[in-house]
Amino acid sequence: MSLEHGPLQSSGPAADPPPTLHFHFGLAGAAMPILVFAGGAAWLGFSGAPDERGLWPILIVALGTGLVLARRASDYSAAVIRGMSRPIVMLMVAAWLLAGVFSVLLREAGLVHALVWAGGELGVSGGGFVLLAFLIAVMFSTVTGTSLGTILICAPLLYPAAGVLQANPVALIGAILAGATFGDNVSPVSDTTIASASTQRAPMGGVVRSRLRYALPAALAAALILVMIGGADTPFDPAAGGIGAGDQAESLAGDPAAFPMLLAPLAAFLMLWRGKGLVESLFAGVGAAVVVALGMNLVSVHDLLHISPGAFRAQGLILDGMEGAVGIVVFTILLMGIVGAAQEAGMVDRLAGDRAAGAEISARRAETRIFAVTSVAVIVTTHSVMAILAVGDLVRRTGRRAGIGRFRRANLLDMTVCTYPFLLPFFIPTILASSATASGEPFGVPRVTALDAGLANPYSWALLAIIVTAIATGLGRSDRLTRNRTS
């Protein structure tokens, strides 16, 4: 789920200071704000609420719960503000705003029409188009190492074409989410790969090679599932809020005129490939989009920004894009406030405390514990890299006592954090994927909820099944790559 790459330092129970934030009822009180949020998000997801704005009141209630249960409300408020103001949060906010502008510029310039034209010329539709979207996302995320960047750039381009190319919208956003997950899982420049390898003191090349034996079968299973479920069951009806075969062909006709706009996402892709940050890369993409769109007369300067005397305010595509990102921005800020307070309360350290230090432990039991504490960490922190760093030392100690190789430990860490955030409806990747489906509304393609997007991500489901199977059966545990390498 990486956004930027930078120095990664392992933090474990032995390195962290004692918690400074205390709650009534102890650990249960500290966990209550997160449980309130998770329960509310699940309720909204099962109710079919598609807009991340619906999570705002739930997050406010969760924050209020923390204030009530904290022994000192002022300490809790300060922890929340510190959580909200961390650099990673401001980085995400900047990325959401720029990505909103980027997607609106590409849409209004007509790039979606060009993609529809290309799909028609190539004869790709239904499950074939969904598979193509998966492969594009796999390539993008593997080369750049960023799952969120893949969703931000690929989803607004590919999702609106679902109707004309007879693709199932839910399967299509699931395919993009699945492809983004793959790169986060295996790319050598992904933050999760770097963190999992460094915390287990394992060389990067061996980690990636050993991980492919799990990732490739999961990707193959995902591809087969996406082809099977990717076709639209029935023609969409615009009167019912969907896409009609006739009307949609008129509103989203194939037109190759905007193909030069592909230079904009290509510019962002190349910047990411060269190791530049996501914000810098998105700025490059937005700049390229503006230059190409104006140069090709696809949009005008007036379209980009103008003053509306009647409305007494500035208007234009740039503002439209930024306003469209407000939902995910406010969600991110509020959520990270809750997460920051939970971390200052020492939740992860207390749940993953190494109470069995020095005791003999079987390999299967050790791997089960690694999977369990990593699962808890990622659910509490809602962030893949934070979770790995929080439990990395514990995983290394537990694994070494049981004779589990460093590659195996790194793989268990990384594969675990590449499941829940891409499946459950209260994590940023699924919320972001759901938010990105708003790009289809101008073309009559319905939005998809975060719950449905996660359920339609076959890669993470397959990866979860592989983790459980590998732990239960010992598959890959004694592989030559990991044997006698437990440092």
C-alpha positions as a printed Julia matrix, in Angstrom:
487×3 Matrix{Float64}:
   0.0     0.0     0.0
   3.06    2.15   -0.35
   2.95    5.82   -1.24
   6.56    6.89   -0.93
   9.85    5.14   -0.38
  12.21    6.19    2.36
  14.3     4.85    5.23
  12.58    2.04    7.03
  13.48    1.28   10.6
  12.24   -1.66   12.56
  10.39   -0.92   15.75
   9.44   -3.62   18.19
   8.3    -4.03   21.74
  11.81   -3.71   23.11
  12.5    -0.46   21.25
   9.25    1.4    21.97
   8.68    3.66   25.0
   5.91    2.78   27.43
   2.45    3.93   26.32
   1.64    7.48   27.41
  -2.09    7.32   26.69
  -4.28    5.41   29.13
  -7.93    4.36   28.95
 -10.64    3.23   31.3
 -11.01   -0.58   30.99
  -7.42   -0.85   29.76
  -6.83   -2.49   26.4
 -10.56   -2.91   25.77
 -11.1     0.83   26.19
  -8.18    1.64   23.88
  -9.6    -0.67   21.22
 -13.15    0.64   21.41
 -12.75    3.62   18.97
 -11.36    1.3    16.3
 -14.11   -1.26   16.94
 -16.77    1.48   16.65
 -15.3     2.59   13.34
 -14.94   -0.95   12.0
 -18.49   -1.85   13.01
 -19.93    1.29   11.46
 -17.95    0.83    8.26
 -19.13   -2.78    8.0
 -22.73   -1.68    8.56
 -22.44    0.94    5.79
 -20.78   -1.59    3.51
 -23.47   -4.23    3.97
 -26.12   -1.51    3.54
 -24.68   -0.66    0.13
 -23.57    2.9     0.98
 -21.1     3.77   -1.79
 -19.77    7.15   -0.62
 -16.82    7.49    1.75
 -18.51   10.65    3.07
 -20.93    8.35    4.88
 -17.98    7.27    7.04
 -17.38   10.79    8.35
 -20.08   10.67   11.07
 -18.93    7.19   12.1
 -15.36    8.42   12.47
 -16.59   11.38   14.54
 -18.52    9.0    16.82
 -15.41    6.82   17.13
 -13.31    9.85   18.1
 -15.96   10.84   20.65
 -15.84    7.33   22.07
 -12.11    7.68   22.58
 -12.57   11.01   24.36
 -15.08    9.47   26.77
 -12.99    6.38   27.51
  -9.59    8.1    27.78
  -8.46    8.77   31.35
  -7.5    12.27   30.25
  -9.47   13.67   27.33
  -6.82   16.33   26.69
  -4.16   13.64   26.22
  -6.4    11.78   23.79
  -7.12   14.98   21.81
  -3.41   15.72   21.55
  -2.68   12.15   20.37
  -5.41   12.42   17.73
  -3.99   15.7    16.42
  -0.49   14.19   16.28
  -1.88   11.23   14.35
  -3.65   13.52   11.9
  -0.59   15.69   11.31
   1.98   12.98   10.58
   3.87   13.42    7.3
   2.36   10.22    5.84
  -1.13   11.71    6.3
  -0.27   14.98    4.59
   1.4    12.97    1.83
  -1.83   11.04    1.26
  -3.9    14.23    1.28
  -1.68   15.82   -1.36
  -1.83   12.64   -3.45
  -5.64   12.43   -3.29
  -6.04   16.09   -4.38
  -3.61   15.78   -7.28
  -5.09   12.47   -8.39
  -8.55   14.05   -8.42
  -7.35   16.79  -10.77
  -5.48   14.24  -12.89
  -8.48   11.96  -13.41
 -10.86   14.83  -14.25
  -8.44   16.23  -16.83
  -8.01   12.87  -18.54
 -11.75   12.23  -18.52
 -12.75   15.62  -19.9
 -10.05   15.47  -22.57
 -11.67   12.29  -23.89
  -9.14    9.61  -23.01
 -11.89    7.24  -21.89
 -13.43    7.51  -25.37
 -10.04    6.63  -26.86
  -9.76    3.54  -24.66
 -13.26    2.45  -25.73
 -12.24    2.87  -29.35
  -9.1     0.77  -28.76
 -11.12   -1.94  -27.03
 -13.5    -2.09  -29.98
 -10.69   -2.24  -32.5
  -8.95   -5.04  -30.6
 -12.18   -6.93  -30.0
 -11.6    -6.94  -26.23
 -14.75   -6.91  -24.12
 -16.4    -8.52  -21.12
 -14.09  -10.81  -19.2
 -11.29  -10.15  -21.69
 -11.3    -6.44  -20.87
 -11.4    -7.17  -17.14
  -8.37   -9.46  -17.54
  -6.59   -6.75  -19.54
  -7.28   -4.24  -16.74
  -5.81   -6.71  -14.23
  -2.64   -7.16  -16.29
  -2.22   -3.4   -16.76
  -2.53   -2.87  -13.0
  -0.09   -5.75  -12.34
   2.49   -4.18  -14.63
   2.03   -0.68  -13.24
   2.18   -1.74   -9.58
   5.11   -4.14  -10.04
   7.27   -1.58  -11.81
   6.4     1.34   -9.53
   5.85   -0.53   -6.25
   2.81    1.54   -5.31
  -0.63    0.0    -4.94
  -2.37    3.28   -4.09
  -0.72    5.03   -7.02
  -1.91    2.23   -9.3
  -5.5     2.66   -8.11
  -5.29    6.46   -8.36
  -4.05    6.41  -11.95
  -5.5     3.25  -13.49
  -9.02    3.14  -12.04
 -10.3     6.49  -13.4
  -9.0     5.53  -16.85
 -10.3     1.98  -17.11
 -13.47    1.9   -15.01
 -15.71    4.22  -17.11
 -15.29    1.95  -20.15
 -17.08   -0.93  -18.39
 -20.45   -0.26  -19.99
 -19.54   -0.03  -23.65
 -17.12   -2.96  -23.39
 -19.72   -5.11  -21.57
 -17.58   -5.62  -18.48
 -19.02   -6.22  -15.03
 -18.24   -2.98  -13.11
 -17.69   -4.8    -9.8
 -15.33   -7.31  -11.41
 -13.49   -4.49  -13.21
 -12.72   -2.49  -10.06
 -11.86   -5.77   -8.34
  -9.39   -6.53  -11.13
  -7.69   -3.15  -10.75
  -7.52   -3.6    -6.97
  -6.13   -7.13   -7.44
  -3.44   -5.95   -9.85
  -2.46   -3.17   -7.45
  -2.18   -5.72   -4.64
   0.12   -7.97   -6.68
   2.75   -5.29   -7.15
   2.58   -4.26   -3.51
   3.18   -7.91   -2.62
   6.13   -8.76   -4.92
   7.72   -5.59   -6.29
  11.3    -5.11   -5.01
  10.61   -1.36   -4.74
   7.39   -1.75   -2.75
   7.56   -0.45    0.82
   6.03   -3.68    2.13
   8.67   -5.78    0.37
  11.45   -3.55    1.66
  10.03   -3.55    5.2
   9.43   -7.3     5.35
  12.93   -8.08    4.06
  14.75   -5.54    6.25
  12.98   -6.49    9.5
  13.9   -10.15    8.91
  17.44   -9.29    7.77
  16.91  -11.07    4.48
  18.45  -10.14    1.1
  15.95   -8.57   -1.25
  16.64  -10.82   -4.23
  15.99  -14.01   -2.31
  12.84  -12.59   -0.74
  11.35  -11.7    -4.12
  12.3   -15.02   -5.71
  10.87  -17.04   -2.85
   7.69  -14.95   -2.76
   6.88  -15.62   -6.4
   6.11  -19.28   -5.59
   3.12  -18.0    -3.6
   2.23  -14.9    -5.61
   2.17  -16.4    -9.1
  -0.35  -19.18   -8.28
  -2.54  -16.56   -6.58
  -2.27  -14.31   -9.66
  -3.14  -17.19  -12.0
  -6.18  -18.07   -9.9
  -7.21  -14.4    -9.89
  -6.9   -14.15  -13.68
  -9.09  -17.21  -14.23
 -11.73  -15.95  -11.82
 -11.78  -12.49  -13.38
 -12.3   -13.89  -16.87
 -15.21  -15.99  -15.6
 -16.98  -13.21  -13.69
 -15.87  -10.27  -15.84
 -18.7   -10.2   -18.37
 -21.83   -8.17  -17.68
 -24.76  -10.54  -17.07
 -27.34   -8.3   -18.75
 -27.31   -5.09  -20.79
 -27.26   -2.09  -18.49
 -30.36    0.1   -18.36
 -29.76    3.86  -17.96
 -33.27    4.34  -16.57
 -32.34    2.03  -13.73
 -29.09    3.85  -13.03
 -26.9     1.63  -15.17
 -25.54    1.69  -18.69
 -27.76    1.17  -21.67
 -26.27   -0.37  -24.78
 -27.83    2.19  -27.08
 -27.69    5.43  -25.12
 -24.3     4.64  -23.66
 -22.81    4.13  -27.13
 -23.84    7.71  -27.92
 -22.53    9.23  -24.68
 -19.31    7.2   -24.68
 -18.5     6.68  -28.33
 -15.13    5.39  -29.4
 -12.92    8.23  -30.57
  -9.12    7.99  -31.0
  -8.6    11.78  -30.97
  -7.48   11.86  -27.32
  -4.89    9.09  -27.57
  -2.0    11.57  -27.1
  -3.37   12.07  -23.56
  -1.78    8.71  -22.72
   1.46   10.68  -22.47
   0.19   12.06  -19.14
  -0.13    8.75  -17.23
   3.05    7.63  -19.03
   4.87   10.64  -17.56
   3.64    9.74  -14.07
   4.6     6.1   -14.64
   8.14    6.98  -15.73
   8.64    9.26  -12.74
   7.55    6.51  -10.35
   9.74    4.01  -12.19
  12.74    6.28  -11.67
  12.06    6.23   -7.94
  10.43    9.64   -7.62
   7.75   10.24   -5.01
   4.05    9.85   -5.71
   3.27   13.56   -5.27
   6.11   14.56   -7.59
   4.98   11.96  -10.14
   1.35   13.07  -10.0
   2.42   16.7   -10.49
   4.32   15.58  -13.6
   1.24   13.73  -14.83
  -1.05   16.71  -14.24
   1.4    19.05  -15.98
   1.68   16.73  -18.98
  -2.11   16.38  -19.12
  -2.58   20.16  -19.17
   0.06   20.68  -21.87
  -1.26   17.93  -24.15
  -4.92   18.81  -23.66
  -4.34   22.48  -24.43
  -2.0    21.71  -27.32
  -4.52   19.32  -28.91
  -7.43   21.73  -28.26
  -9.15   19.04  -26.2
  -9.8    21.55  -23.42
  -9.41   25.32  -23.16
  -7.84   27.55  -20.54
 -11.37   28.63  -19.63
 -12.27   24.99  -18.99
  -9.36   24.62  -16.61
 -10.16   27.66  -14.45
 -12.44   30.65  -14.76
 -14.4    33.08  -12.64
 -18.18   32.75  -12.68
 -19.64   36.19  -11.89
 -23.11   34.78  -11.38
 -21.95   32.19   -8.87
 -19.41   34.59   -7.29
 -16.7    31.93   -7.26
 -13.96   30.3    -9.29
 -14.9    27.22  -11.3
 -13.23   24.78  -13.67
 -11.8    21.31  -14.09
  -8.98   21.85  -11.6
 -11.41   22.76   -8.84
 -13.79   19.97   -9.85
 -10.99   17.45   -9.45
  -9.92   18.77   -6.05
 -13.5    18.91   -4.78
 -14.02   15.31   -5.89
 -11.16   14.25   -3.6
 -12.61   15.89   -0.48
 -14.42   12.72    0.61
 -11.32   10.54    0.79
  -9.2    13.39    2.21
 -11.47   13.98    5.22
 -11.82   10.22    5.72
  -8.04    9.8     5.75
  -7.43   12.62    8.23
 -10.07   11.42   10.7
  -9.02    7.78   10.43
  -5.36    8.54   11.02
  -6.3    10.49   14.14
  -7.92    7.35   15.57
  -5.0     5.17   14.5
  -2.46    7.58   15.97
  -4.18    7.53   19.35
  -4.36    3.72   19.31
  -0.64    3.5    18.6
   0.23    5.91   21.4
  -1.83    3.73   23.73
   0.55    0.87   22.84
  -2.2    -1.35   21.45
  -0.04   -3.26   18.99
   2.77   -3.83   21.49
   0.38   -5.04   24.18
  -1.47   -7.38   21.84
   1.73   -8.77   20.36
   3.76   -8.89   23.57
   6.46  -11.59   23.47
   5.23  -13.43   26.56
   6.71  -16.75   25.4
  10.27  -15.47   25.04
  12.79  -18.28   25.27
  10.2   -21.06   25.23
  10.35  -23.89   22.73
   7.75  -23.61   20.0
   6.87  -25.71   16.96
   7.22  -24.28   13.45
   3.49  -24.49   12.77
   2.6   -22.82   16.05
   5.2   -20.11   15.46
   3.87  -19.4    11.96
   0.31  -19.29   13.27
   1.4   -16.75   15.85
   3.24  -14.68   13.23
   0.12  -14.66   11.07
  -2.1   -13.75   14.04
  -0.01  -10.88   15.44
   0.57   -9.43   11.96
  -3.18   -9.61   11.3
  -3.88   -7.76   14.54
  -1.22   -5.16   13.76
  -2.52   -4.36   10.29
  -6.12   -4.15   11.49
  -5.17   -1.83   14.37
  -2.85    0.42   12.37
  -4.77    0.15    9.04
  -1.38    0.55    7.36
   0.71   -2.27    5.9
   4.2    -0.9     6.52
   3.37    0.36   10.03
   2.11   -3.12   10.87
   5.28   -4.82    9.58
   7.54   -2.44   11.49
   5.46   -2.82   14.65
   5.81   -6.61   14.84
   8.97   -7.2    12.8
  11.27   -7.81   15.77
   8.75  -10.14   17.44
   8.36  -12.11   14.2
  12.12  -12.47   13.83
  12.57  -13.7    17.41
   9.62  -16.08   17.25
  10.67  -17.48   13.88
  14.28  -18.0    14.86
  13.3   -19.95   17.97
  11.25  -22.3    15.78
  13.89  -22.57   13.06
  11.82  -20.69   10.45
  13.97  -19.2     7.69
  14.18  -15.46    7.13
  12.64  -15.63    3.64
   9.7   -17.59    5.01
   9.2   -15.05    7.82
   9.38  -12.13    5.41
   6.86  -13.81    3.11
   4.4   -14.48    5.94
   4.64  -10.83    6.98
   4.16   -9.38    3.52
   1.45  -11.77    2.35
  -0.58  -11.13    5.5
  -0.54   -7.34    5.1
  -1.51   -7.71    1.42
  -4.82   -9.37    2.31
  -6.99   -7.44    4.79
  -6.32   -3.87    3.54
  -7.37   -4.93    0.04
 -10.43   -6.92    1.16
 -12.16   -5.2     4.07
 -14.32   -2.09    3.55
 -12.68    0.08    6.23
  -9.16    0.21    4.79
  -7.82    2.96    2.55
  -7.2     0.81   -0.59
 -10.81   -0.46   -0.75
 -12.23    2.97    0.15
 -10.02    4.55   -2.52
 -11.06    1.98   -5.12
 -14.71    2.66   -4.3
 -14.11    6.4    -4.53
 -12.42    5.97   -7.92
 -15.56    4.37   -9.35
 -17.17    7.82   -9.2
 -15.27    8.38  -12.46
 -17.86    6.22  -14.19
 -20.91    8.21  -13.08
 -20.68   10.82  -15.89
 -20.87    7.88  -18.32
 -23.68    6.09  -16.52
 -21.52    3.42  -14.88
 -22.73    2.88  -11.3
 -20.46    3.3    -8.3
 -19.2     0.26   -6.43
 -19.07    0.07   -2.63
 -15.83   -0.56   -0.77
 -17.31   -3.83    0.45
 -18.07   -5.06   -3.08
 -14.68   -3.89   -4.38
 -12.87   -5.91   -1.7
 -15.04   -8.98   -2.22
 -14.23   -8.83   -5.95
 -10.44   -8.83   -5.38
  -9.59  -12.48   -6.15
  -5.83  -12.04   -5.73
  -6.01  -11.2    -2.03
  -8.55  -13.96   -1.4
  -6.28  -16.46   -3.16
  -3.28  -15.16   -1.21
  -5.15  -15.59    2.07
  -6.0   -19.18    1.14
  -2.36  -19.84    0.25
  -1.14  -18.45    3.59
  -3.5   -20.66    5.58
  -2.61  -23.71    3.47
   1.13  -23.05    3.73
   0.97  -22.75    7.51
  -1.27  -25.8     7.97
   0.69  -28.08    5.63
   4.19  -26.65    5.94
   4.29  -26.05    2.18
   7.55  -24.22    1.36
   8.76  -24.27    4.98
  11.77  -26.49    4.3
  12.59  -25.08    0.88
  16.29  -24.87    0.05
  16.04  -21.08   -0.13
  15.1   -20.87    3.56
  16.68  -23.96    5.12
  19.36  -23.17    7.77
  18.97  -19.45    7.17
  17.25  -18.13   10.26
  19.33  -15.05   11.06
